[in-house]
């Protein structure tokens, strides 16, 4: 989809109600509800994070969404695909949108002056890391040249909007769990990368919202 066409329609999502758990549930791992219930008390004091779903034009004026492949490290989100974003810091002035913008600037080198936040999406709790993540939809009208933060980002993944909206991008994959079991989970497959878990759940709500206006 050409970016100007996307821009004309996407602004309509500002006035749409969020789908929240109805969308999240479609892409939720089967064990998530049980795990979230076990973590219910702990979730009240969860750490906070902000992430950015950033849409932008490429050199051919086609609309894209940027994701990142995280580095391999000792942690529950090691080597997973996610949005640019990260944990809240004190200098974010109690503003999770500022967290998402700051982290996007740090992780993929997009200046905050090129990011217009269009909508705040439904927050989602991640039991394994005890984070409450607040996602935002951002728009950049500029063609972007990304610079990845080598300490945290293994690869920058540019996803065509048409691939994102294509239902054939939704698959089932098998992943390991913290219970030392293999389970089948719903996921997206973009450019050879598998996206599952909380990121897939957030993407699911964004996709449902965009399909209302595009």
Short mmCIF file of C-alpha atoms in Angstrom, two decimals:
data_model
loop_
_atom_site.label_atom_id
_atom_site.label_comp_id
_atom_site.label_asym_id
_atom_site.label_seq_id
_atom_site.Cartn_x
_atom_site.Cartn_y
_atom_site.Cartn_z
CA UNK A 1 0.00 0.00 0.00
CA UNK A 2 1.34 3.41 -0.94
CA UNK A 3 2.11 5.53 2.09
CA UNK A 4 -0.08 8.50 1.11
CA UNK A 5 -3.04 6.15 0.76
CA UNK A 6 -2.22 4.65 4.16
CA UNK A 7 -1.98 8.11 5.78
CA UNK A 8 -5.36 9.20 4.45
CA UNK A 9 -7.09 6.24 6.08
CA UNK A 10 -5.06 5.43 9.18
CA UNK A 11 -5.98 8.68 10.97
CA UNK A 12 -9.48 7.26 11.39
CA UNK A 13 -8.24 4.84 14.04
CA UNK A 14 -7.97 7.75 16.49
CA UNK A 15 -11.72 7.54 16.99
CA UNK A 16 -12.07 3.75 17.17
CA UNK A 17 -12.52 1.77 20.36
CA UNK A 18 -9.71 -0.62 21.25
CA UNK A 19 -10.29 -4.38 21.04
CA UNK A 20 -8.08 -5.21 24.04
CA UNK A 21 -8.29 -8.78 25.28
CA UNK A 22 -10.59 -9.83 22.43
CA UNK A 23 -7.70 -9.24 20.02
CA UNK A 24 -4.97 -10.36 22.39
CA UNK A 25 -6.66 -13.72 22.98
CA UNK A 26 -6.42 -14.66 19.28
CA UNK A 27 -2.61 -14.63 19.45
CA UNK A 28 -2.20 -15.70 23.07
CA UNK A 29 -0.14 -18.76 24.05
CA UNK A 30 -2.47 -21.38 25.60
CA UNK A 31 -0.77 -21.25 28.99
CA UNK A 32 -0.86 -17.46 29.35
CA UNK A 33 -4.10 -17.10 31.31
CA UNK A 34 -3.00 -19.66 33.90
CA UNK A 35 0.38 -18.00 34.27
CA UNK A 36 -1.16 -14.52 34.52
CA UNK A 37 -3.52 -15.74 37.24
CA UNK A 38 -0.60 -17.14 39.24
CA UNK A 39 1.17 -13.78 38.91
CA UNK A 40 -1.91 -11.70 39.73
CA UNK A 41 -0.59 -10.28 43.00
CA UNK A 42 2.86 -9.66 41.59
CA UNK A 43 1.43 -7.92 38.53
CA UNK A 44 0.13 -5.06 40.70
CA UNK A 45 3.73 -4.00 41.23
CA UNK A 46 4.88 -4.84 37.70
CA UNK A 47 7.69 -2.94 36.04
CA UNK A 48 6.57 -0.68 33.22
CA UNK A 49 7.69 -0.44 29.61
CA UNK A 50 6.75 1.46 26.47
CA UNK A 51 7.05 0.17 22.90
CA UNK A 52 6.46 1.71 19.47
CA UNK A 53 4.72 0.23 16.42
CA UNK A 54 6.21 2.62 13.87
CA UNK A 55 4.85 2.83 10.31
CA UNK A 56 6.79 4.66 7.60
CA UNK A 57 7.41 4.79 3.81
CA UNK A 58 10.31 3.05 2.11
CA UNK A 59 12.12 4.41 -0.95
CA UNK A 60 9.31 3.14 -3.20
CA UNK A 61 6.72 4.91 -1.01
CA UNK A 62 5.36 1.56 0.23
CA UNK A 63 4.15 1.45 3.82
CA UNK A 64 6.26 -0.60 6.26
CA UNK A 65 6.33 -1.46 9.97
CA UNK A 66 9.64 -1.81 11.80
CA UNK A 67 10.40 -4.60 14.28
CA UNK A 68 13.65 -5.68 15.89
CA UNK A 69 15.36 -8.97 16.66
CA UNK A 70 16.82 -8.73 20.14
CA UNK A 71 20.31 -9.94 21.01
CA UNK A 72 20.87 -13.31 22.64
CA UNK A 73 21.28 -12.77 26.38
CA UNK A 74 20.40 -14.36 29.72
CA UNK A 75 16.76 -13.39 29.91
CA UNK A 76 13.23 -14.48 28.98
CA UNK A 77 13.08 -12.36 25.81
CA UNK A 78 16.48 -13.39 24.45
CA UNK A 79 16.68 -13.59 20.63
CA UNK A 80 12.99 -12.74 20.23
CA UNK A 81 11.36 -10.37 17.75
CA UNK A 82 9.69 -7.32 19.28
CA UNK A 83 8.95 -3.66 18.88
CA UNK A 84 11.57 -1.03 19.52
CA UNK A 85 11.02 0.01 23.12
CA UNK A 86 12.05 -0.76 26.66
CA UNK A 87 11.62 -0.15 30.35
CA UNK A 88 10.53 3.09 31.95
CA UNK A 89 13.25 5.31 33.39
CA UNK A 90 12.90 8.10 35.93
CA UNK A 91 13.77 10.82 33.43
CA UNK A 92 10.71 9.81 31.36
CA UNK A 93 8.64 11.94 33.78
CA UNK A 94 5.98 9.28 34.39
CA UNK A 95 5.14 9.22 30.67
CA UNK A 96 5.24 5.79 28.99
CA UNK A 97 4.84 7.43 25.58
CA UNK A 98 8.09 9.24 26.24
CA UNK A 99 9.64 5.88 27.15
CA UNK A 100 8.57 4.40 23.82
CA UNK A 101 9.86 7.38 21.84
CA UNK A 102 13.17 7.53 23.72
CA UNK A 103 13.81 3.81 23.34
CA UNK A 104 12.92 3.90 19.64
CA UNK A 105 15.45 6.67 19.17
CA UNK A 106 18.09 4.72 21.08
CA UNK A 107 17.49 1.26 19.59
CA UNK A 108 16.94 2.00 15.90
CA UNK A 109 18.23 5.56 15.51
CA UNK A 110 14.95 7.28 14.57
CA UNK A 111 14.88 10.88 15.76
CA UNK A 112 11.92 11.78 17.95
CA UNK A 113 11.27 14.69 15.58
CA UNK A 114 10.29 12.11 12.93
CA UNK A 115 7.74 10.29 15.14
CA UNK A 116 4.10 11.31 15.46
CA UNK A 117 2.19 9.15 17.94
CA UNK A 118 -1.21 8.36 16.49
CA UNK A 119 -2.82 6.15 19.13
CA UNK A 120 -2.27 4.53 22.50
CA UNK A 121 -3.00 0.82 22.35
CA UNK A 122 -4.12 -1.61 25.09
CA UNK A 123 -1.43 -2.41 27.66
CA UNK A 124 -0.48 -6.02 28.13
CA UNK A 125 1.00 -7.85 31.10
CA UNK A 126 3.95 -10.20 30.50
CA UNK A 127 4.11 -12.72 33.38
CA UNK A 128 7.59 -14.24 32.75
CA UNK A 129 9.34 -10.86 33.07
CA UNK A 130 6.69 -9.16 35.25
CA UNK A 131 6.34 -6.17 32.91
CA UNK A 132 3.26 -4.15 32.03
CA UNK A 133 3.92 -3.04 28.45
CA UNK A 134 2.25 0.01 26.95
CA UNK A 135 2.26 0.01 23.11
CA UNK A 136 1.82 3.05 20.86
CA UNK A 137 1.19 3.40 17.14
CA UNK A 138 3.60 5.89 15.62
CA UNK A 139 3.86 7.38 12.13
CA UNK A 140 6.94 8.74 10.40
CA UNK A 141 6.37 10.60 7.15
CA UNK A 142 10.09 10.44 6.39
CA UNK A 143 12.04 7.74 4.61
CA UNK A 144 14.08 6.32 7.49
CA UNK A 145 17.69 5.19 7.62
CA UNK A 146 17.96 2.95 10.67
CA UNK A 147 20.98 2.72 12.96
CA UNK A 148 20.71 -0.22 15.32
CA UNK A 149 21.95 -0.18 18.89
CA UNK A 150 24.49 -3.00 18.69
CA UNK A 151 24.34 -3.79 22.42
CA UNK A 152 20.64 -4.72 22.30
CA UNK A 153 19.55 -5.15 18.68
CA UNK A 154 20.68 -8.03 16.49
CA UNK A 155 18.69 -7.09 13.40
CA UNK A 156 16.19 -4.50 12.19
CA UNK A 157 13.21 -6.11 10.45
CA UNK A 158 11.20 -4.10 7.94
CA UNK A 159 7.75 -5.58 7.34
CA UNK A 160 5.54 -4.58 4.42
CA UNK A 161 2.10 -3.45 5.54
CA UNK A 162 0.55 -5.76 2.96
CA UNK A 163 2.39 -8.72 4.50
CA UNK A 164 1.31 -7.67 7.99
CA UNK A 165 -2.36 -7.49 6.99
CA UNK A 166 -2.22 -10.74 4.99
CA UNK A 167 -3.90 -13.51 6.98
CA UNK A 168 -1.44 -16.00 5.48
CA UNK A 169 1.21 -14.41 7.71
CA UNK A 170 -0.51 -15.98 10.72
CA UNK A 171 0.83 -19.43 11.57
CA UNK A 172 1.13 -21.93 14.42
CA UNK A 173 4.60 -22.64 15.75
CA UNK A 174 6.11 -24.71 18.56
CA UNK A 175 8.07 -22.94 21.29
CA UNK A 176 9.70 -23.91 24.59
CA UNK A 177 8.11 -22.71 27.82
CA UNK A 178 9.37 -22.00 31.31
CA UNK A 179 7.81 -25.34 32.29
CA UNK A 180 10.38 -27.19 30.13
CA UNK A 181 7.66 -28.20 27.70
CA UNK A 182 7.07 -27.59 24.00
CA UNK A 183 3.72 -26.01 23.15
CA UNK A 184 1.97 -24.88 19.98
CA UNK A 185 1.27 -21.15 19.88
CA UNK A 186 -0.25 -18.74 17.34
CA UNK A 187 2.36 -16.52 15.70
CA UNK A 188 3.16 -14.26 12.78
CA UNK A 189 5.85 -15.02 10.21
CA UNK A 190 7.51 -12.01 8.58
CA UNK A 191 10.64 -12.13 6.40
CA UNK A 192 11.50 -15.57 7.78
CA UNK A 193 11.18 -14.43 11.42
CA UNK A 194 8.65 -15.89 13.88
CA UNK A 195 6.82 -13.42 16.14
CA UNK A 196 4.89 -14.88 19.07
CA UNK A 197 3.90 -14.13 22.65
CA UNK A 198 3.17 -10.59 23.83
CA UNK A 199 4.47 -8.95 20.64
CA UNK A 200 2.15 -11.10 18.51
CA UNK A 201 -0.74 -10.25 20.82
CA UNK A 202 -0.08 -6.51 20.47
CA UNK A 203 0.32 -6.89 16.71
CA UNK A 204 -3.01 -8.72 16.64
CA UNK A 205 -4.84 -5.74 18.12
CA UNK A 206 -3.08 -3.33 15.76
CA UNK A 207 -4.01 -5.52 12.79
CA UNK A 208 -7.65 -5.73 13.88
CA UNK A 209 -7.77 -1.96 14.26
CA UNK A 210 -6.16 -1.23 10.90
CA UNK A 211 -8.52 -3.60 9.12
CA UNK A 212 -11.39 -1.37 10.24
CA UNK A 213 -10.08 1.57 8.23
CA UNK A 214 -7.88 0.23 5.40
#
